Amino acid sequence: MIVTNTTVARFYLAKLTHSLAPRRLAECILPDGEQHKTLQAAGWVFDALIGKKMNRDAAVLALGGGVVGDIAGFTAACYQRGIGYVQMPTTLLAQVDSSVGGKTGVNHSGGKNLIGAFYQPQSVIADTDTLATLPDRELRAGLAEVIKYGCVWDPLLFDWLDHNMGKLLERDVDALTYSIARSCEIKATVVAKDEREQNVRAILNFGHTFGHAIEAATGYVSYLHGEAVGLGMLMAVDLSHRLGMIDGSIKGRVRDILGKAGLPTTAPRIGAAKALELMQMDKKVLAGAVRLVLLEKLGRAIVTADYAQGALRATLGEYFA
Ligand code: NAD
Ligand code: GLY
């Protein structure tokens, strides 16, 4: 069962179907957009699997970006208690992040990715040629997740991004390939240590607690996921700086690199109270405390609920009020 969406189907469905012939194939084409990453969309995939009388030997092929990948992986995890699936990511964000590591799921109006499963794909096939048709804004959103790896894990990658951002934006094949391969190496290393996010994997959520609040508050339509994460990283370094964990130069470097990548650096005025309410639904909340990923230096992050609430309020006030 190829699961894709209306946009990606136009570009790549016929090619994929052709290359897989003569296997028994079916397709499920979802509407495009983060606002459709819902249980209802998962239901349409189940309907298609059942409609085609698929059994446990069926597999789901997720052809698309992170939205398709997350929904398709989730349906594979649930259908008949689990069938195989393959990720075929076609956005930069999906190639550097969402297709790897086995997080699957859908959103709820009360929060992002609240319903899902850890369920690993059997393989991930990232064809960088598919990035040729990706809109510029989507390319930039994917770069946010690459910058994330530089911030939390690999200062050399951060430096490399600083020097090569122009090439990436021009879609230089070697630069893109390096950024994808290095991102996957880092993600695989982290996930291999902590698949179920009991500890170190949480650092991959750098910027996400703030970012998810932005996405939920704006109905999943105004900001791309990567854009919201970029803003969230800015807030996370702002808070790290207020707490005296990093000096101002690191905050400046993160702001500069987001700017170089053409990502937004001004947050929507959703209000600090609303942001905090949404952040309290984050999956890292433990015993009611919002745990945040903060930077100790470029390339080293910690996850902590032990920070001054006043500093958090100040960051939220500065960006959201
Ligand atoms: P997306 O899936 O919405 O894709 C972005 C847009 O690009 C869509 O309009 C899509 O139709 C279009 N598109 C996809 N491939 C294309 C191509 N090759 N050419 C032209 N257009 C193309 O968004 P995304 O940024 O890929 O993924 C974001 C989602 O991923 C979010 O829901 C986020 O929560 C999730 N995510 C999951 C994980 C994880 O570990 N599972 C990690 C990071 C993000
Ligand atoms: N995107 C964060 C993770 O997969 O853990």
Short mmCIF file of C-alpha atoms and ligand atoms in Angstrom, two decimals:
data_model
loop_
_atom_site.label_atom_id
_atom_site.label_comp_id
_atom_site.label_asym_id
_atom_site.label_seq_id
_atom_site.Cartn_x
_atom_site.Cartn_y
_atom_site.Cartn_z
CA MET A 1 0.00 0.00 0.00
CA ILE A 2 1.66 3.22 -1.16
CA VAL A 3 0.58 6.04 1.13
CA THR A 4 1.23 9.49 -0.27
CA ASN A 5 -0.51 12.84 -0.73
CA THR A 6 -2.01 14.74 -3.63
CA THR A 7 1.12 16.87 -4.22
CA VAL A 8 3.74 14.13 -4.05
CA ALA A 9 1.53 11.75 -6.04
CA ARG A 10 1.62 14.19 -8.97
CA PHE A 11 5.42 14.08 -9.06
CA TYR A 12 6.41 10.57 -8.04
CA LEU A 13 3.56 8.07 -7.70
CA ALA A 14 3.61 6.84 -11.29
CA LYS A 15 7.42 6.42 -11.17
CA LEU A 16 7.27 4.43 -7.96
CA THR A 17 4.39 2.27 -9.16
CA HIS A 18 6.25 1.59 -12.40
CA SER A 19 9.44 0.61 -10.61
CA LEU A 20 7.61 -1.77 -8.27
CA ALA A 21 5.57 -3.54 -10.95
CA PRO A 22 4.46 -6.34 -11.16
CA ARG A 23 3.97 -6.55 -7.38
CA ARG A 24 0.42 -6.30 -6.06
CA LEU A 25 0.07 -2.59 -5.29
CA ALA A 26 -2.60 -0.30 -3.97
CA GLU A 27 -2.47 3.37 -3.15
CA CYS A 28 -3.97 5.73 -0.62
CA ILE A 29 -3.66 9.41 -1.52
CA LEU A 30 -4.20 11.75 1.42
CA PRO A 31 -4.96 15.46 1.34
CA ASP A 32 -1.81 17.58 1.67
CA GLY A 33 -1.02 19.51 4.83
CA GLU A 34 -0.07 19.33 8.51
CA GLN A 35 -3.70 20.11 9.39
CA HIS A 36 -4.56 16.69 7.97
CA LYS A 37 -2.12 14.79 10.20
CA THR A 38 -5.10 13.48 12.14
CA LEU A 39 -6.74 10.30 13.35
CA GLN A 40 -9.27 10.84 10.56
CA ALA A 41 -6.49 10.60 7.94
CA ALA A 42 -5.13 7.49 9.65
CA GLY A 43 -8.67 6.12 9.38
CA TRP A 44 -8.60 6.62 5.61
CA VAL A 45 -5.42 4.53 5.39
CA PHE A 46 -7.05 1.77 7.49
CA ASP A 47 -10.11 1.93 5.20
CA ALA A 48 -7.85 1.52 2.17
CA LEU A 49 -5.95 -1.42 3.72
CA ILE A 50 -9.17 -3.17 4.70
CA GLY A 51 -10.87 -2.25 1.41
CA LYS A 52 -8.06 -3.99 -0.46
CA LYS A 53 -8.21 -6.97 1.92
CA MET A 54 -4.57 -6.53 2.92
CA ASN A 55 -3.22 -9.08 5.38
CA ARG A 56 -0.26 -9.20 7.71
CA ASP A 57 2.11 -9.78 4.83
CA ALA A 58 1.24 -6.36 3.42
CA ALA A 59 3.62 -3.43 3.78
CA VAL A 60 3.07 0.30 3.78
CA LEU A 61 5.33 2.48 1.61
CA ALA A 62 5.34 6.05 2.90
CA LEU A 63 6.07 8.29 -0.09
CA GLY A 64 6.24 11.93 0.96
CA GLY A 65 7.32 14.32 3.67
CA GLY A 66 7.11 13.97 7.42
CA VAL A 67 3.34 14.26 7.50
CA VAL A 68 2.82 11.30 5.20
CA GLY A 69 5.63 9.39 6.92
CA ASP A 70 4.25 9.92 10.42
CA ILE A 71 0.69 8.94 9.45
CA ALA A 72 1.76 5.97 7.33
CA GLY A 73 4.13 4.66 10.00
CA PHE A 74 1.39 4.96 12.61
CA THR A 75 -1.08 3.01 10.50
CA ALA A 76 1.56 0.33 9.88
CA ALA A 77 2.12 0.09 13.64
CA CYS A 78 -1.59 -0.42 14.30
CA TYR A 79 -2.91 -2.36 11.33
CA GLN A 80 -3.45 -5.95 12.43
CA ARG A 81 -1.16 -5.06 15.37
CA GLY A 82 1.74 -4.23 13.08
CA ILE A 83 2.80 -4.70 9.47
CA GLY A 84 6.05 -3.73 7.78
CA TYR A 85 6.71 -0.30 6.39
CA VAL A 86 9.31 1.55 4.39
CA GLN A 87 9.97 5.26 4.53
CA MET A 88 10.56 6.99 1.20
CA PRO A 89 11.09 10.58 2.35
CA THR A 90 10.78 13.30 -0.29
CA THR A 91 11.39 16.47 1.77
CA LEU A 92 14.68 17.58 3.25
CA LEU A 93 13.09 17.54 6.70
CA ALA A 94 11.94 13.96 6.26
CA GLN A 95 15.32 12.86 4.84
CA VAL A 96 17.29 14.37 7.72
CA ASP A 97 14.92 13.61 10.55
CA SER A 98 11.38 12.24 10.48
CA SER A 99 11.95 9.12 8.36
CA VAL A 100 14.65 7.86 10.74
CA GLY A 101 14.12 6.66 14.29
CA GLY A 102 10.63 5.19 14.31
CA LYS A 103 8.52 7.95 15.81
CA THR A 104 5.11 7.78 14.18
CA GLY A 105 1.81 9.44 14.97
CA VAL A 106 -0.79 12.12 14.42
CA ASN A 107 -1.76 15.45 15.97
CA HIS A 108 -4.76 16.31 18.13
CA SER A 109 -6.37 19.74 18.35
CA GLY A 110 -5.06 19.79 21.93
CA GLY A 111 -1.46 19.29 20.89
CA LYS A 112 1.09 18.05 18.44
CA ASN A 113 1.93 14.35 17.92
CA LEU A 114 -0.09 13.35 20.98
CA ILE A 115 -1.23 10.03 19.51
CA GLY A 116 1.36 7.65 18.13
CA ALA A 117 3.77 4.77 18.49
CA PHE A 118 7.47 4.03 18.35
CA TYR A 119 7.68 1.72 15.36
CA GLN A 120 10.76 1.29 13.20
CA PRO A 121 10.61 1.17 9.41
CA GLN A 122 12.25 -1.80 7.70
CA SER A 123 14.22 0.61 5.59
CA VAL A 124 14.51 4.25 4.66
CA ILE A 125 15.13 5.15 1.03
CA ALA A 126 16.03 8.80 0.58
CA ASP A 127 16.35 9.77 -3.07
CA THR A 128 17.92 13.22 -3.09
CA ASP A 129 16.71 13.79 -6.67
CA THR A 130 13.21 14.27 -5.27
CA LEU A 131 14.39 17.47 -3.57
CA ALA A 132 14.53 19.15 -7.01
CA THR A 133 10.77 19.77 -6.89
CA LEU A 134 10.66 20.89 -3.25
CA PRO A 135 9.58 24.54 -2.76
CA ASP A 136 12.28 26.83 -1.31
CA ARG A 137 10.31 27.46 1.87
CA GLU A 138 10.16 23.71 2.55
CA LEU A 139 13.90 23.35 1.90
CA ARG A 140 14.60 26.06 4.48
CA ALA A 141 12.28 24.36 6.98
CA GLY A 142 14.30 21.16 6.60
CA LEU A 143 17.51 23.07 7.26
CA ALA A 144 16.16 23.97 10.70
CA GLU A 145 16.46 20.33 11.75
CA VAL A 146 20.02 20.12 10.39
CA ILE A 147 20.91 23.23 12.39
CA LYS A 148 19.38 21.45 15.39
CA TYR A 149 21.90 18.60 15.11
CA GLY A 150 24.71 21.15 15.00
CA CYS A 151 23.40 22.83 18.15
CA VAL A 152 22.84 19.74 20.28
CA TRP A 153 25.49 17.32 19.05
CA ASP A 154 28.03 18.40 16.48
CA PRO A 155 29.69 21.83 16.63
CA LEU A 156 31.71 20.94 13.50
CA LEU A 157 28.43 20.46 11.63
CA PHE A 158 27.33 23.86 12.94
CA ASP A 159 30.53 25.45 11.56
CA TRP A 160 30.11 23.58 8.29
CA LEU A 161 26.56 24.92 7.99
CA ASP A 162 27.82 28.42 8.69
CA HIS A 163 30.19 28.15 5.72
CA ASN A 164 27.97 26.18 3.36
CA MET A 165 24.49 27.64 3.85
CA GLY A 166 24.64 29.35 0.45
CA LYS A 167 25.42 26.07 -1.31
CA LEU A 168 22.59 24.31 0.51
CA LEU A 169 20.11 26.99 -0.50
CA GLU A 170 21.32 26.67 -4.10
CA ARG A 171 20.68 22.92 -3.75
CA ASP A 172 24.26 21.92 -4.42
CA VAL A 173 23.98 18.12 -4.57
CA ASP A 174 27.18 17.38 -2.65
CA ALA A 175 26.30 19.82 0.12
CA LEU A 176 22.77 18.44 0.45
CA THR A 177 24.03 14.87 0.44
CA TYR A 178 26.57 15.62 3.15
CA SER A 179 23.97 17.35 5.33
CA ILE A 180 21.53 14.46 4.96
CA ALA A 181 24.11 11.75 5.61
CA ARG A 182 25.59 13.53 8.64
CA SER A 183 22.12 14.21 10.07
CA CYS A 184 21.12 10.57 9.68
CA GLU A 185 24.37 9.42 11.32
CA ILE A 186 23.74 11.65 14.31
CA LYS A 187 20.08 10.70 14.60
CA ALA A 188 20.86 6.97 14.31
CA THR A 189 23.57 7.27 16.98
CA VAL A 190 21.21 8.98 19.40
CA VAL A 191 18.24 6.69 18.71
CA ALA A 192 20.43 3.58 19.07
CA LYS A 193 21.28 4.75 22.60
CA ASP A 194 17.68 5.51 23.57
CA GLU A 195 14.98 4.40 21.18
CA ARG A 196 12.04 5.13 23.49
CA GLU A 197 13.22 8.56 24.60
CA GLN A 198 13.88 7.69 28.22
CA ASN A 199 16.89 10.00 28.30
CA VAL A 200 19.30 11.23 25.62
CA ARG A 201 16.88 11.10 22.66
CA ALA A 202 14.98 13.99 24.21
CA ILE A 203 17.77 16.36 23.11
CA LEU A 204 16.54 15.88 19.55
CA ASN A 205 13.51 17.86 20.67
CA PHE A 206 15.63 21.00 21.01
CA GLY A 207 13.32 23.91 20.17
CA HIS A 208 10.33 21.59 19.79
CA THR A 209 8.47 22.36 23.05
CA PHE A 210 8.27 26.03 22.08
CA GLY A 211 7.79 25.14 18.41
CA HIS A 212 4.93 22.72 19.01
CA ALA A 213 3.13 25.44 20.99
CA ILE A 214 3.47 27.77 17.98
CA GLU A 215 2.12 25.13 15.62
CA ALA A 216 -0.84 24.22 17.84
CA ALA A 217 -1.71 27.86 18.63
CA THR A 218 -1.75 28.74 14.95
CA GLY A 219 -3.84 25.73 13.87
CA TYR A 220 -0.98 23.90 12.11
CA VAL A 221 -1.35 26.11 9.03
CA SER A 222 0.64 29.33 9.50
CA TYR A 223 4.10 27.95 10.32
CA LEU A 224 5.83 24.97 8.79
CA HIS A 225 7.09 22.52 11.40
CA GLY A 226 10.73 23.42 10.66
CA GLU A 227 9.96 27.14 10.88
CA ALA A 228 8.31 26.68 14.27
CA VAL A 229 11.27 24.57 15.45
CA GLY A 230 13.67 27.28 14.26
CA LEU A 231 11.83 29.85 16.38
CA GLY A 232 11.74 27.38 19.25
CA MET A 233 15.53 26.95 19.07
CA LEU A 234 15.90 30.70 19.26
CA MET A 235 13.77 30.74 22.41
CA ALA A 236 15.68 27.80 23.89
CA VAL A 237 19.02 29.61 23.43
CA ASP A 238 17.48 32.82 24.75
CA LEU A 239 16.44 30.95 27.90
CA SER A 240 19.82 29.19 28.17
CA HIS A 241 21.44 32.61 27.99
CA ARG A 242 19.11 34.14 30.60
CA LEU A 243 19.99 31.22 32.89
CA GLY A 244 23.69 31.96 32.48
CA MET A 245 24.37 28.63 30.77
CA ILE A 246 25.77 30.10 27.54
CA ASP A 247 27.22 33.44 26.58
CA GLY A 248 25.61 35.91 24.23
CA SER A 249 27.85 34.97 21.32
CA ILE A 250 26.23 31.52 21.02
CA LYS A 251 22.77 33.06 21.08
CA GLY A 252 23.99 35.40 18.32
CA ARG A 253 25.41 32.56 16.23
CA VAL A 254 22.16 30.58 16.42
CA ARG A 255 20.13 33.67 15.47
CA ASP A 256 22.53 34.38 12.57
CA ILE A 257 22.45 30.89 11.15
CA LEU A 258 18.65 30.79 11.26
CA GLY A 259 18.67 34.12 9.43
CA LYS A 260 21.16 32.78 6.85
CA ALA A 261 18.85 29.83 6.26
CA GLY A 262 16.01 32.29 5.61
CA LEU A 263 13.98 31.02 8.56
CA PRO A 264 11.65 33.33 10.52
CA THR A 265 13.11 34.90 13.64
CA THR A 266 9.95 36.67 14.84
CA ALA A 267 7.34 34.61 16.68
CA PRO A 268 3.55 35.00 16.41
CA ARG A 269 1.95 37.00 19.24
CA ILE A 270 0.08 34.05 20.73
CA GLY A 271 0.56 35.29 24.30
CA ALA A 272 2.84 33.84 26.95
CA ALA A 273 -0.02 32.25 28.94
CA LYS A 274 -1.38 30.38 25.91
CA ALA A 275 2.13 29.23 25.00
CA LEU A 276 2.73 27.90 28.51
CA GLU A 277 -0.62 26.09 28.51
CA LEU A 278 0.28 24.34 25.26
CA MET A 279 3.80 23.57 26.46
CA GLN A 280 2.29 21.77 29.43
CA MET A 281 0.90 19.15 27.01
CA ASP A 282 4.41 18.36 25.77
CA LYS A 283 5.36 14.71 25.96
CA LYS A 284 8.47 15.52 27.98
CA VAL A 285 6.36 16.86 30.89
CA LEU A 286 7.10 14.76 33.98
CA ALA A 287 5.07 15.07 37.21
CA GLY A 288 3.61 18.32 35.88
CA ALA A 289 7.00 19.93 35.20
CA VAL A 290 7.81 21.16 31.69
CA ARG A 291 11.22 19.73 30.85
CA LEU A 292 13.14 21.76 28.29
CA VAL A 293 16.16 21.10 26.15
CA LEU A 294 18.72 23.80 26.88
CA LEU A 295 22.25 24.40 25.60
CA GLU A 296 25.37 24.27 27.74
CA LYS A 297 27.53 25.04 24.73
CA LEU A 298 27.33 24.53 20.99
CA GLY A 299 27.14 20.78 20.54
CA ARG A 300 26.05 19.98 24.10
CA ALA A 301 22.44 20.00 25.32
CA ILE A 302 20.71 18.98 28.53
CA VAL A 303 17.09 18.18 29.33
CA THR A 304 15.94 19.77 32.55
CA ALA A 305 12.96 20.97 34.54
CA ASP A 306 15.33 22.69 36.94
CA TYR A 307 15.33 26.27 35.69
CA ALA A 308 14.05 29.55 37.11
CA GLN A 309 10.39 29.96 36.16
CA GLY A 310 10.94 33.71 35.99
CA ALA A 311 13.51 33.23 33.23
CA LEU A 312 11.07 31.09 31.23
CA ARG A 313 8.35 33.71 31.70
CA ALA A 314 10.78 36.37 30.48
CA THR A 315 11.61 34.39 27.32
CA LEU A 316 7.93 33.70 26.61
CA GLY A 317 7.10 37.34 27.27
CA GLU A 318 9.79 38.57 24.93
CA TYR A 319 8.82 36.37 22.00
CA PHE A 320 5.08 35.77 22.38
CA ALA A 321 3.62 38.83 24.13
P1 NAD B 1 5.17 17.80 4.85
O1 NAD B 1 5.13 16.34 4.92
O2 NAD B 1 3.91 18.55 5.05
O3 NAD B 1 5.81 18.21 3.45
C1 NAD B 1 5.98 19.57 3.14
C2 NAD B 1 5.29 19.94 1.82
O4 NAD B 1 6.10 19.52 0.74
C3 NAD B 1 3.95 19.32 1.60
O5 NAD B 1 3.10 20.23 0.95
C4 NAD B 1 4.27 18.14 0.69
O6 NAD B 1 3.16 17.73 -0.08
C5 NAD B 1 5.33 18.74 -0.17
N1 NAD B 1 6.28 17.81 -0.75
C6 NAD B 1 6.80 16.70 -0.21
N2 NAD B 1 7.77 16.21 -0.98
C7 NAD B 1 7.84 17.00 -2.07
C8 NAD B 1 8.66 17.02 -3.22
N3 NAD B 1 9.65 16.15 -3.38
N4 NAD B 1 8.46 17.97 -4.14
C9 NAD B 1 7.49 18.92 -3.95
N5 NAD B 1 6.70 18.98 -2.87
C10 NAD B 1 6.89 18.03 -1.94
O7 NAD B 1 6.21 18.41 5.91
P2 NAD B 1 7.67 17.95 6.39
O8 NAD B 1 8.35 19.21 6.69
O9 NAD B 1 8.29 16.98 5.47
O10 NAD B 1 7.38 17.17 7.75
C11 NAD B 1 6.83 17.81 8.87
C12 NAD B 1 6.19 16.78 9.75
O11 NAD B 1 7.18 15.85 10.18
C13 NAD B 1 5.55 17.35 10.99
O12 NAD B 1 4.28 16.79 11.17
C14 NAD B 1 6.47 16.92 12.10
O13 NAD B 1 5.80 16.76 13.31
C15 NAD B 1 6.98 15.62 11.56
N6 NAD B 1 8.27 15.21 12.14
C16 NAD B 1 8.35 13.95 12.60
C17 NAD B 1 9.53 13.49 13.11
C18 NAD B 1 9.65 12.06 13.54
O14 NAD B 1 10.67 11.72 14.14
N7 NAD B 1 8.71 11.22 13.24
C19 NAD B 1 10.65 14.34 13.17
C20 NAD B 1 10.52 15.63 12.68
C21 NAD B 1 9.32 16.06 12.16
N1 GLY B 2 12.47 14.44 15.99
C1 GLY B 2 12.92 14.02 17.26
C2 GLY B 2 13.05 12.56 17.43
O1 GLY B 2 12.82 11.80 16.51
O2 GLY B 2 13.34 12.11 18.50
#
